[in-house]
Coordinates of C-alpha atoms and ligand atoms in Angstrom, one line a residue:
X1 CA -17.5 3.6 7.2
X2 CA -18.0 3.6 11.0
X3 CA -17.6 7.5 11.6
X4 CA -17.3 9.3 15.4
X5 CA -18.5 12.8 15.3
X6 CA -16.3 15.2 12.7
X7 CA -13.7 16.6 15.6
X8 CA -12.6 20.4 16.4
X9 CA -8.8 20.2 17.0
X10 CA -6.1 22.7 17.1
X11 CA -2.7 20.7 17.0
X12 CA 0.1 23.0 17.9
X13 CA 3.2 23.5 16.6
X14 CA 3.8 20.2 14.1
X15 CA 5.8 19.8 11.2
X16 CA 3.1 19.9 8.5
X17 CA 4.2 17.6 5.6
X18 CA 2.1 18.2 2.6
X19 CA 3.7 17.3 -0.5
X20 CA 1.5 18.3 -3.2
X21 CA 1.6 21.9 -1.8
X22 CA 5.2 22.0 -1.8
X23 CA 4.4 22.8 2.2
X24 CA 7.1 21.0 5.1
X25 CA 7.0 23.9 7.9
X26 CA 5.7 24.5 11.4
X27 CA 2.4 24.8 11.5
X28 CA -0.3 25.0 13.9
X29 CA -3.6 23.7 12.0
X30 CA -7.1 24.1 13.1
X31 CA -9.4 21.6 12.4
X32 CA -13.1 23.0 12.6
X33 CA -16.3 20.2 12.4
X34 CA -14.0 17.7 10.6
X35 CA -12.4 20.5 8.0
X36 CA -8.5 22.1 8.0
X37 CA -9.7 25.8 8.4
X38 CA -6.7 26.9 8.9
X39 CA -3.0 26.0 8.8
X40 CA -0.5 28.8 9.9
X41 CA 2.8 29.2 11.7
X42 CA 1.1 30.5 14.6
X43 CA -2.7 30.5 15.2
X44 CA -4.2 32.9 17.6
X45 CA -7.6 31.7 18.9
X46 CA -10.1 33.0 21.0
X47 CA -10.9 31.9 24.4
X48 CA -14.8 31.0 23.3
X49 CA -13.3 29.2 20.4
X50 CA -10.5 27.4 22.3
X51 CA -13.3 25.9 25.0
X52 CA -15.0 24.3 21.9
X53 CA -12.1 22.3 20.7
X54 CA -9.4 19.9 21.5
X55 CA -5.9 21.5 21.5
X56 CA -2.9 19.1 21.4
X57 CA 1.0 20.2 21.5
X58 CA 2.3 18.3 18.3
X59 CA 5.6 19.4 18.5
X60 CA 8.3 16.8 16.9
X61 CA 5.2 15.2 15.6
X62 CA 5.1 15.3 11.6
X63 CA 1.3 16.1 10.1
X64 CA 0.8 14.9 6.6
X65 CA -2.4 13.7 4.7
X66 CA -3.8 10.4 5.7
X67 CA -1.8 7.4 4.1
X68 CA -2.5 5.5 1.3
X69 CA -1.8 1.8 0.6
X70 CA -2.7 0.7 -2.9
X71 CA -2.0 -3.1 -2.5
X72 CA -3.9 -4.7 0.4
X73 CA -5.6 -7.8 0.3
X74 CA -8.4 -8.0 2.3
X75 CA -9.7 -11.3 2.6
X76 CA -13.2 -10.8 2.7
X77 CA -15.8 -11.5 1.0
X78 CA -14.3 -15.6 1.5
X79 CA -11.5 -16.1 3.5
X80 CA -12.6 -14.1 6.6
X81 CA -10.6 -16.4 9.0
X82 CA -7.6 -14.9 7.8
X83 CA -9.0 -11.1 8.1
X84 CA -12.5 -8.9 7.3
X85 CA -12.8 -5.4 5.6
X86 CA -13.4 -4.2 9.5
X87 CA -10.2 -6.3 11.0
X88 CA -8.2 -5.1 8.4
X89 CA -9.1 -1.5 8.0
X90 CA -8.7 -1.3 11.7
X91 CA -5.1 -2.5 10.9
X92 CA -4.8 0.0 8.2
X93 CA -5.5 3.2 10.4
X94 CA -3.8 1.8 13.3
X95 CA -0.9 1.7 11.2
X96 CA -1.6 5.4 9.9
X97 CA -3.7 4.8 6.7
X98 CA -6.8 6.5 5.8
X99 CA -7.2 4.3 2.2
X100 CA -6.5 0.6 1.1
X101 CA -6.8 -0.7 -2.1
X102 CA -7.9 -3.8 -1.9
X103 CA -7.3 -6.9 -4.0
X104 CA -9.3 -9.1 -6.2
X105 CA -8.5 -12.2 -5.2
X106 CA -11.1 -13.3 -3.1
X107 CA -13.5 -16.0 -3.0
X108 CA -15.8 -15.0 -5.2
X109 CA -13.2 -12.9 -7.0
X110 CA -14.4 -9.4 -7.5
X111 CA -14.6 -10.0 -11.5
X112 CA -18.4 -8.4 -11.0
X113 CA -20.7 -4.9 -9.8
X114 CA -21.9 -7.0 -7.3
X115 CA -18.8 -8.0 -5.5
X116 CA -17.7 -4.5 -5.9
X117 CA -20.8 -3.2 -4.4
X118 CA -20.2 -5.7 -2.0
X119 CA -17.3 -4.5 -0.8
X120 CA -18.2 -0.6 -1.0
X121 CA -21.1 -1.3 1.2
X122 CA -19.6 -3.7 3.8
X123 CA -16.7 -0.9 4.0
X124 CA -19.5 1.7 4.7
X125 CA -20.9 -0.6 7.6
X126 CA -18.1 -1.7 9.4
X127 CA -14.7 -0.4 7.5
X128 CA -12.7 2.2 10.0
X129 CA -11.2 3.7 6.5
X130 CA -12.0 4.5 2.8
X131 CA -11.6 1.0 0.9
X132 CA -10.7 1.3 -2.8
X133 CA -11.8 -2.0 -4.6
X134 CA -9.9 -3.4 -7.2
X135 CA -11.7 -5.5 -10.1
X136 CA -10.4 -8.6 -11.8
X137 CA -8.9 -8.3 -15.1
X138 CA -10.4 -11.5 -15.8
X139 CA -13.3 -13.4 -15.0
X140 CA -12.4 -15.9 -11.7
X141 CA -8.9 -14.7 -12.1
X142 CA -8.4 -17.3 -14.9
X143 CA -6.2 -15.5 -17.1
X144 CA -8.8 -16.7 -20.0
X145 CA -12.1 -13.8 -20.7
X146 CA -11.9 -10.6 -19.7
X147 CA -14.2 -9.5 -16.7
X148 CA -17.1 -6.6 -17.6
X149 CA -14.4 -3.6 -16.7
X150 CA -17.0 -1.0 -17.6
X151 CA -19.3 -2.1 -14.9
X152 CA -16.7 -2.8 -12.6
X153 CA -15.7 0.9 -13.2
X154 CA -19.3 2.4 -12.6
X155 CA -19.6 0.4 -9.6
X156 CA -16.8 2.1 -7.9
X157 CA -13.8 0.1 -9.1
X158 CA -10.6 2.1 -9.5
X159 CA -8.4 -0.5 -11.2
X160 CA -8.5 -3.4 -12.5
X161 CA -5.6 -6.2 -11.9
X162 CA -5.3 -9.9 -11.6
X163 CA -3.2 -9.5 -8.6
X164 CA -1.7 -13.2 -7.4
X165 CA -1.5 -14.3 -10.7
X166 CA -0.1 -13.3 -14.1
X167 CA -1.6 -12.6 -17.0
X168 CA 0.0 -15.5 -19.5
X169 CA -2.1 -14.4 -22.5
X170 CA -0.6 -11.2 -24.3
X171 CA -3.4 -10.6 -26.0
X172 CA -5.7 -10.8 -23.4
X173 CA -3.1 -8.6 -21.3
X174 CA -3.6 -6.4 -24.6
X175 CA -7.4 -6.0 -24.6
X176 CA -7.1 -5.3 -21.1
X177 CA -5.6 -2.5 -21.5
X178 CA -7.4 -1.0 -24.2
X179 CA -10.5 -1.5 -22.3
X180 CA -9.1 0.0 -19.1
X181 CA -7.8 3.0 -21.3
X182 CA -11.2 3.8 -22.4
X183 CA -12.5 3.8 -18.7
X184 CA -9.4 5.4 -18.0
X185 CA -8.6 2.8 -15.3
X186 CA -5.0 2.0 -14.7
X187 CA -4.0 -1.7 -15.4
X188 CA -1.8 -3.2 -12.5
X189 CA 0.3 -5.6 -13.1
X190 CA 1.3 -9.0 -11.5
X191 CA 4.6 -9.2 -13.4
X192 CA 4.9 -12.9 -13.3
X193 CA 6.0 -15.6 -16.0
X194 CA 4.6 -18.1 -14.6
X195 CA 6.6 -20.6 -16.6
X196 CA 10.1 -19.4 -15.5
X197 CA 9.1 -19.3 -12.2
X198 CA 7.8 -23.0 -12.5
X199 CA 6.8 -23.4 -9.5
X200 CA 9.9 -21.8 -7.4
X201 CA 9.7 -21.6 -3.6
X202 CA 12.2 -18.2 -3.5
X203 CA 14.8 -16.3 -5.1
X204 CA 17.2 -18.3 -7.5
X205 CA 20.7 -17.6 -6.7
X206 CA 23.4 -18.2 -4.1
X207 CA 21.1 -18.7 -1.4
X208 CA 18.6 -20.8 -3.2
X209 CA 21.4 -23.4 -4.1
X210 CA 22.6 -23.7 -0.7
X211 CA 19.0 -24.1 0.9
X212 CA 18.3 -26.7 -2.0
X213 CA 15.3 -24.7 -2.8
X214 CA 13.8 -24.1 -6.1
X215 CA 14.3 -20.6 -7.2
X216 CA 12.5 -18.1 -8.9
X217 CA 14.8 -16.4 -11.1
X218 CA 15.2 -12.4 -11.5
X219 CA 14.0 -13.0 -15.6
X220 CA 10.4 -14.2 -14.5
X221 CA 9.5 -10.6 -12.9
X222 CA 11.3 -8.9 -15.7
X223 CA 10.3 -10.4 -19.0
X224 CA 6.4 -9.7 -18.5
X225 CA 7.4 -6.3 -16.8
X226 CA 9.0 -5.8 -20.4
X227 CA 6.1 -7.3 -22.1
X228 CA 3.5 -5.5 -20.5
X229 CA 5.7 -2.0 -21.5
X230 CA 5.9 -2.7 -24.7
X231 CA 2.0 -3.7 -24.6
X232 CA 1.4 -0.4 -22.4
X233 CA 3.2 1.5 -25.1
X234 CA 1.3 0.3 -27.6
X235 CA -2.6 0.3 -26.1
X236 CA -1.6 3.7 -24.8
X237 CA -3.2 2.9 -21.7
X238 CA -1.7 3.7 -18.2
X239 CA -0.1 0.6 -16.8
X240 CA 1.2 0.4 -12.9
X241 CA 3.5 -2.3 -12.2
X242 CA 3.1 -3.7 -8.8
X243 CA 5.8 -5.3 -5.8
X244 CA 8.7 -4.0 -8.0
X245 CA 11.4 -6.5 -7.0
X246 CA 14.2 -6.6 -9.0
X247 CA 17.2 -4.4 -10.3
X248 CA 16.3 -5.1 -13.7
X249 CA 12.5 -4.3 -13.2
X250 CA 13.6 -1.1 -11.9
X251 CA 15.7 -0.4 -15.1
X252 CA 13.0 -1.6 -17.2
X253 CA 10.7 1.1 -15.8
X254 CA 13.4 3.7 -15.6
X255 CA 14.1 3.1 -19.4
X256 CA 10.5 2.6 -20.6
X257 CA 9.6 5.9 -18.8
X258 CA 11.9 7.8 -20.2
X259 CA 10.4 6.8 -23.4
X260 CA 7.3 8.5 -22.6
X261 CA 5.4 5.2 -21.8
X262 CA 2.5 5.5 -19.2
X263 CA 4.2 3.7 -16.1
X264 CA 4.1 3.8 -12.4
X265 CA 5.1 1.4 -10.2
X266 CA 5.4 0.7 -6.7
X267 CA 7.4 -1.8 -4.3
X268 CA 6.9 -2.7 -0.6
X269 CA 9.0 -2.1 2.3
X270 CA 10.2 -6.1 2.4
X271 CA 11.5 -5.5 -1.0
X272 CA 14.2 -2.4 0.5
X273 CA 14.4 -4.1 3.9
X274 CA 14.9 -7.9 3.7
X275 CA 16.9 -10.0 1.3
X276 CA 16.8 -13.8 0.7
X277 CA 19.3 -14.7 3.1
X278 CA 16.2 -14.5 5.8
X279 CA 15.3 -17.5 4.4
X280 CA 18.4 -19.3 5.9
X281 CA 16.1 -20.5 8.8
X282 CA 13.3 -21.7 6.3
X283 CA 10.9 -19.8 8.0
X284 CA 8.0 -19.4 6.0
X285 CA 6.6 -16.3 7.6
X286 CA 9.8 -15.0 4.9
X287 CA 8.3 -16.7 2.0
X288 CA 6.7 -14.1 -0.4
X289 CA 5.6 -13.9 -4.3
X290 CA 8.1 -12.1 -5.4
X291 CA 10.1 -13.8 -3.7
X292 CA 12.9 -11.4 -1.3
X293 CA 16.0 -10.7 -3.7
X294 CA 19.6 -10.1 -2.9
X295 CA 21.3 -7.4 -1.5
X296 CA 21.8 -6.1 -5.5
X297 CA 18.2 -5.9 -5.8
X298 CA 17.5 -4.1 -2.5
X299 CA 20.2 -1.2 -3.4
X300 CA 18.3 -0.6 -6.6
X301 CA 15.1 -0.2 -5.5
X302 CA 16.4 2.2 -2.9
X303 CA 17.9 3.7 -5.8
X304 CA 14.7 3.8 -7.9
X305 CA 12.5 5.3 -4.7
X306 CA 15.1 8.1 -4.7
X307 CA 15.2 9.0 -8.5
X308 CA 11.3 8.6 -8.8
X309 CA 11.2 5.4 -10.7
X310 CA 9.5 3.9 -8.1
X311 CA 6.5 6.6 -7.6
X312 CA 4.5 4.3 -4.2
X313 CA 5.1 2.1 -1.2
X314 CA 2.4 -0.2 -0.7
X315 CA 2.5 -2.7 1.9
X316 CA 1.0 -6.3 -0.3
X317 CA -0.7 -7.5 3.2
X318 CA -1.6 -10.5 2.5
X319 CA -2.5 -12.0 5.6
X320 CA -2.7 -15.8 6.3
X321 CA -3.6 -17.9 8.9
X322 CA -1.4 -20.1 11.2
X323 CA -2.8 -23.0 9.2
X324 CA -1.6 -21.8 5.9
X325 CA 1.5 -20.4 7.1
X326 CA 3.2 -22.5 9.9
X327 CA 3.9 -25.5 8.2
X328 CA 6.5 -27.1 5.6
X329 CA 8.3 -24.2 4.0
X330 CA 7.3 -26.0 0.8
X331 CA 3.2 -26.1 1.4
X332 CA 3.3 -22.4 3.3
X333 CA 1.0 -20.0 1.7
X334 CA 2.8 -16.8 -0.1
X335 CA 2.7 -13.0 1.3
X336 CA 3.3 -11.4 4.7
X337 CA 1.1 -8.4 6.4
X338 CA 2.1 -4.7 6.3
X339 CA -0.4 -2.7 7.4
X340 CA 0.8 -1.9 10.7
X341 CA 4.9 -2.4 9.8
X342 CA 5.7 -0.2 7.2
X343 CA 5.8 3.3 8.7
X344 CA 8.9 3.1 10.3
X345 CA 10.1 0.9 7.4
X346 CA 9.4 3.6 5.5
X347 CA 11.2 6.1 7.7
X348 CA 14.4 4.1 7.8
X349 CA 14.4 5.2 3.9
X350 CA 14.3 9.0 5.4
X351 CA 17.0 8.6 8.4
X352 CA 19.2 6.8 5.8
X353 CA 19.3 9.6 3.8
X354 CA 17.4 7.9 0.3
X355 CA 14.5 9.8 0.6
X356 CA 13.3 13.4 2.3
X357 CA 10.3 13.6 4.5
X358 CA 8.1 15.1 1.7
X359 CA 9.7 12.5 -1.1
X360 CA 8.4 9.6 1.8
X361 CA 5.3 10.6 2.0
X362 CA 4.5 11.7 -1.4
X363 CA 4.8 7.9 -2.1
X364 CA 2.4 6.5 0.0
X365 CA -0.3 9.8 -0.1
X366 CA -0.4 12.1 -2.8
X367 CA 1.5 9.6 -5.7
X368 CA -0.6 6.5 -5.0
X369 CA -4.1 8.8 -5.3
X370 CA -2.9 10.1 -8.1
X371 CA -2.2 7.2 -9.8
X372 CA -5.9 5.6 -8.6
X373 CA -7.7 9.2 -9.5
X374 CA -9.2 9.5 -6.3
X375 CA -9.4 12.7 -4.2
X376 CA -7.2 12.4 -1.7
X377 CA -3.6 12.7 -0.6
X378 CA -3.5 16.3 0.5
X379 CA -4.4 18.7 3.5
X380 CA -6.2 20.7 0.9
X381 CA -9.2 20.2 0.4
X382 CA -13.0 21.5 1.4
X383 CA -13.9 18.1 2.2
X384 CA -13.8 15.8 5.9
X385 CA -10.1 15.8 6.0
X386 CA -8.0 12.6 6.0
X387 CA -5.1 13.4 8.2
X388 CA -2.0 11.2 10.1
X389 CA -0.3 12.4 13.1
X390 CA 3.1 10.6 13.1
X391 CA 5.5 10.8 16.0
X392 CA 8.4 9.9 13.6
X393 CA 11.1 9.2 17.3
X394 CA 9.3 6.9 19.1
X395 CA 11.0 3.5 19.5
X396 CA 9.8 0.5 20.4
X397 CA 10.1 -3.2 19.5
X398 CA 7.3 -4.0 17.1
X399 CA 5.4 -7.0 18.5
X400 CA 2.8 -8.8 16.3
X401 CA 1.0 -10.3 18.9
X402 CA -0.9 -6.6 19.7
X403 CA -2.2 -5.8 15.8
X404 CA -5.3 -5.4 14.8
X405 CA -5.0 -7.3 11.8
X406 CA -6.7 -11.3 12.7
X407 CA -3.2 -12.8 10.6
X408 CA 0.1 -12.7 12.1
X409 CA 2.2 -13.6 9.5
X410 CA 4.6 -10.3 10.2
X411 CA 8.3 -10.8 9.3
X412 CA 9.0 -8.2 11.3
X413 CA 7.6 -9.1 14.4
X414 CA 10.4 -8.8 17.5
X415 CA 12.2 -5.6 15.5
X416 CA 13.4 -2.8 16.8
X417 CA 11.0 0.0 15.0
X418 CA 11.4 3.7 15.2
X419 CA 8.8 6.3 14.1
X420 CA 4.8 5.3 14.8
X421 CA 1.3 6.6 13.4
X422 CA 0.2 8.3 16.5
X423 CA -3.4 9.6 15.5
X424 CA -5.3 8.6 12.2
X425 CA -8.3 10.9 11.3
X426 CA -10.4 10.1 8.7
X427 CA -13.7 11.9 7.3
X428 CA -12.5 14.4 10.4
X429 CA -13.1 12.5 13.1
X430 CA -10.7 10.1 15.2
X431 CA -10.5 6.6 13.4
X432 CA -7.5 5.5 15.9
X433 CA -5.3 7.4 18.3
X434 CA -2.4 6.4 20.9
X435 CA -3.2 9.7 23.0
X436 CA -3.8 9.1 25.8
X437 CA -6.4 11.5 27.4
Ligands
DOR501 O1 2.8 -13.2 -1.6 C1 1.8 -12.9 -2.2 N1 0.6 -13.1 -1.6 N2 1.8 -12.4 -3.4 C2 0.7 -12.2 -4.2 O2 0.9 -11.8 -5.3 C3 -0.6 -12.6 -3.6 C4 -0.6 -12.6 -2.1 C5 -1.8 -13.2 -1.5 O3 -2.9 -13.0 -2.0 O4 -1.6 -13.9 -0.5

């Protein structure tokens, strides 16, 4: 990871948001060589002390630990046209993450140590953020053998999925998860049946009849979510469900969890935000696997943030060049970018009243750590911190053509936004700031 020198700030008078410590209060919090000494209602510092360190007036500004997002694809090693570990972890902490979790789908796959190792040490050279690599379930994504999970564990792995594509085979999707359960590696799941989505360009319903568009029905998310429960239930092994979708996958969840069966799960801010009727233009920046649902679906997933069903937010940015993208709505390449959209996405969610400040960020810092076991997600801690300064008024009209991402397949480019990472720290030191000196 490029690192700056580990910082000395004293950030007045914020709104500290830490929800594993229960803490939401003014705070001033001193931040001495890279590590929260102190966080207090009111810090008195010496004059010798305040000459050594940068003091910034926070006030309205919300403090919380630095931002997870557990579903990022990141192109490289492969497809680095359409965006690098450095391109898109510059995204990532311009948007207000410290951590991505990055896919397997690249080209090789990461089915190996060596593309894991890969990854870890290009993300030590040029990544502006921790990167989290996920390994392949199986080997080349095939869906056929699985992929050495053991080493992919000890090489720094910390999950295994075969993101982009389902697993068809339930035993395969079985041994998978009894492997992972003796690494104690989470299993996420693309929940796709590939044959009932047969090939479907978007949602099946209303919309999808009138477009003249094949449709991927509801069923095609929910009958593997259901299988891979019931498989989860019975391997014992901790299963996380990714881009959550649909109202039924949401009950599925609710319903299995209450049984006492290992889940998480986590959707992404098109899933609350956008419904299939974007598609009415045949845009193809709108055209996602899954596919946006209805209005139905979007009102449950709301409803399973709130009640905990839901425990993350992850982005899925999954960038894509002009070339893939800007053609026939048919031939145009699945997914949209995230990175630096979902904040105030995710804020909507608090002004709306679904979730409160701490409930929003719980699900994109201390939930999704938890649910990779990695040590981070919360102010405390001995080590470099991992910090995000968010200024959670600011308005502006979010304009794609200024990311830092290399893809601009943003459906959300031209929107009026409110609420904006102002300063990323990570390891302690500056990784991105819109202070202006
Ligand atoms: O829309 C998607 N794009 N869904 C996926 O599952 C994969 C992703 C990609 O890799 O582009």
């Amino acid at each position: 990871m490029q690192r700056g020198k580990s910082g000395n700030f004293l950030f007045r008078n914020g709104r500290v948001i830490d929800p594993l410590q229960g803490m939401d209060a003014l705070a001033d919090v001193l931040i001495w060589e890279g590590r929260v000494a102190e966080i207090r209602p009111r810090l008195e510092i010496s004059r010798e002390r305040l000459a050594e360190l940068q003091e910034m007036d926070m006030t309205g500004k919300w403090i919380v630990p630095g931002l997870i997002d557990m579903h990022v694809h990141l192109r490289e090693p492969g497809e680095e046209y359409k965006e690098t570990i450095a391109s898109g972890t510059r995204a990532a902490v311009a948007g207000g993450y410290v951590a991505v979790a990055c896919m397997p789908n690249t080209r090789p796959v990461n089915d190996s140590a060596t593309v894991t190792r890969f990854i870890l040490e290009r993300a030590e050279r040029e990544g502006a953020c921790h990167v989290l690599p996920v390994g392949a379930i199986s080997k080349g994504l095939q869906g056929e053998s699985l992929s050495e999970i053991g080493e992919l564990r000890a090489a720094g792995a910390v999950a295994v999925t075969d993101d982009g594509r389902p697993i068809m085979d339930s035993l395969l999707m079985r041994r998978a998860l009894e492997y992972a359960r003796i690494f104690d590696l989470p299993v996420i799941s693309h929940a796709e049946d590939s044959r009932l989505s047969h090939g479907g360009l978007m949602n099946e319903g209303t919309v999808s009849t009138m477009l003249g568009l094949r449709g991927i029905p509801s069923a095609a998310e929910e009958v593997m979510i259901a299988r891979d429960l019931i498989l989860a239930e019975l391997a014992q092994c901790r299963l996380h469900i990714a881009h959550v979708s649909t109202a039924g996958s949401v009950r599925l969840i609710r319903q299995a969890r209450e049984r006492g069966v290992p889940v998480t799960a986590e959707t992404a801010p098109h899933y609350f935000t956008l419904t299939d009727e974007a598609l009415m233009g045949f845009d193809p920046v709108f055209k996602v696997n899954p596919p946006l649902r209805t209005e139905d679906d979007v009102q449950a997933i709301k409803r399973g943030l709130r009640d905990g069903t839901l425990d993350a937010i992850a982005t899925d940015h999954a960038p894509h060049s002009v070339l893939e993208k800007d053609t026939e709505f048919e031939f145009a390449a699945n997914g949209m970018i995230g990175l630096e959209s979902a904040l105030p996405l995710i804020l909507d969610l608090v002004r709306a009243d679904i979730l409160t400040p701490s409930e929003a960020i719980a699900k994109v810092s201390c939930n999704p750590a938890r649910i990779l076991g990695v040590p981070l997600g919360t102010l405390q801690t001995r080590e470099p911190v991992n910090l995000t300064v968010i200024d959670p008024d600011k308005t502006y009209i979010l304009d794609a053509g200024q990311f830092e991402s290399k893809s601009r397949n943003c459906p959300f480019h031209g929107r009026h936004m409110q609420g904006q990472a102002l300063m990323t720290l990570v390891k302690g030191s500056i990784a991105y700031s819109r202070i202006t000196p």
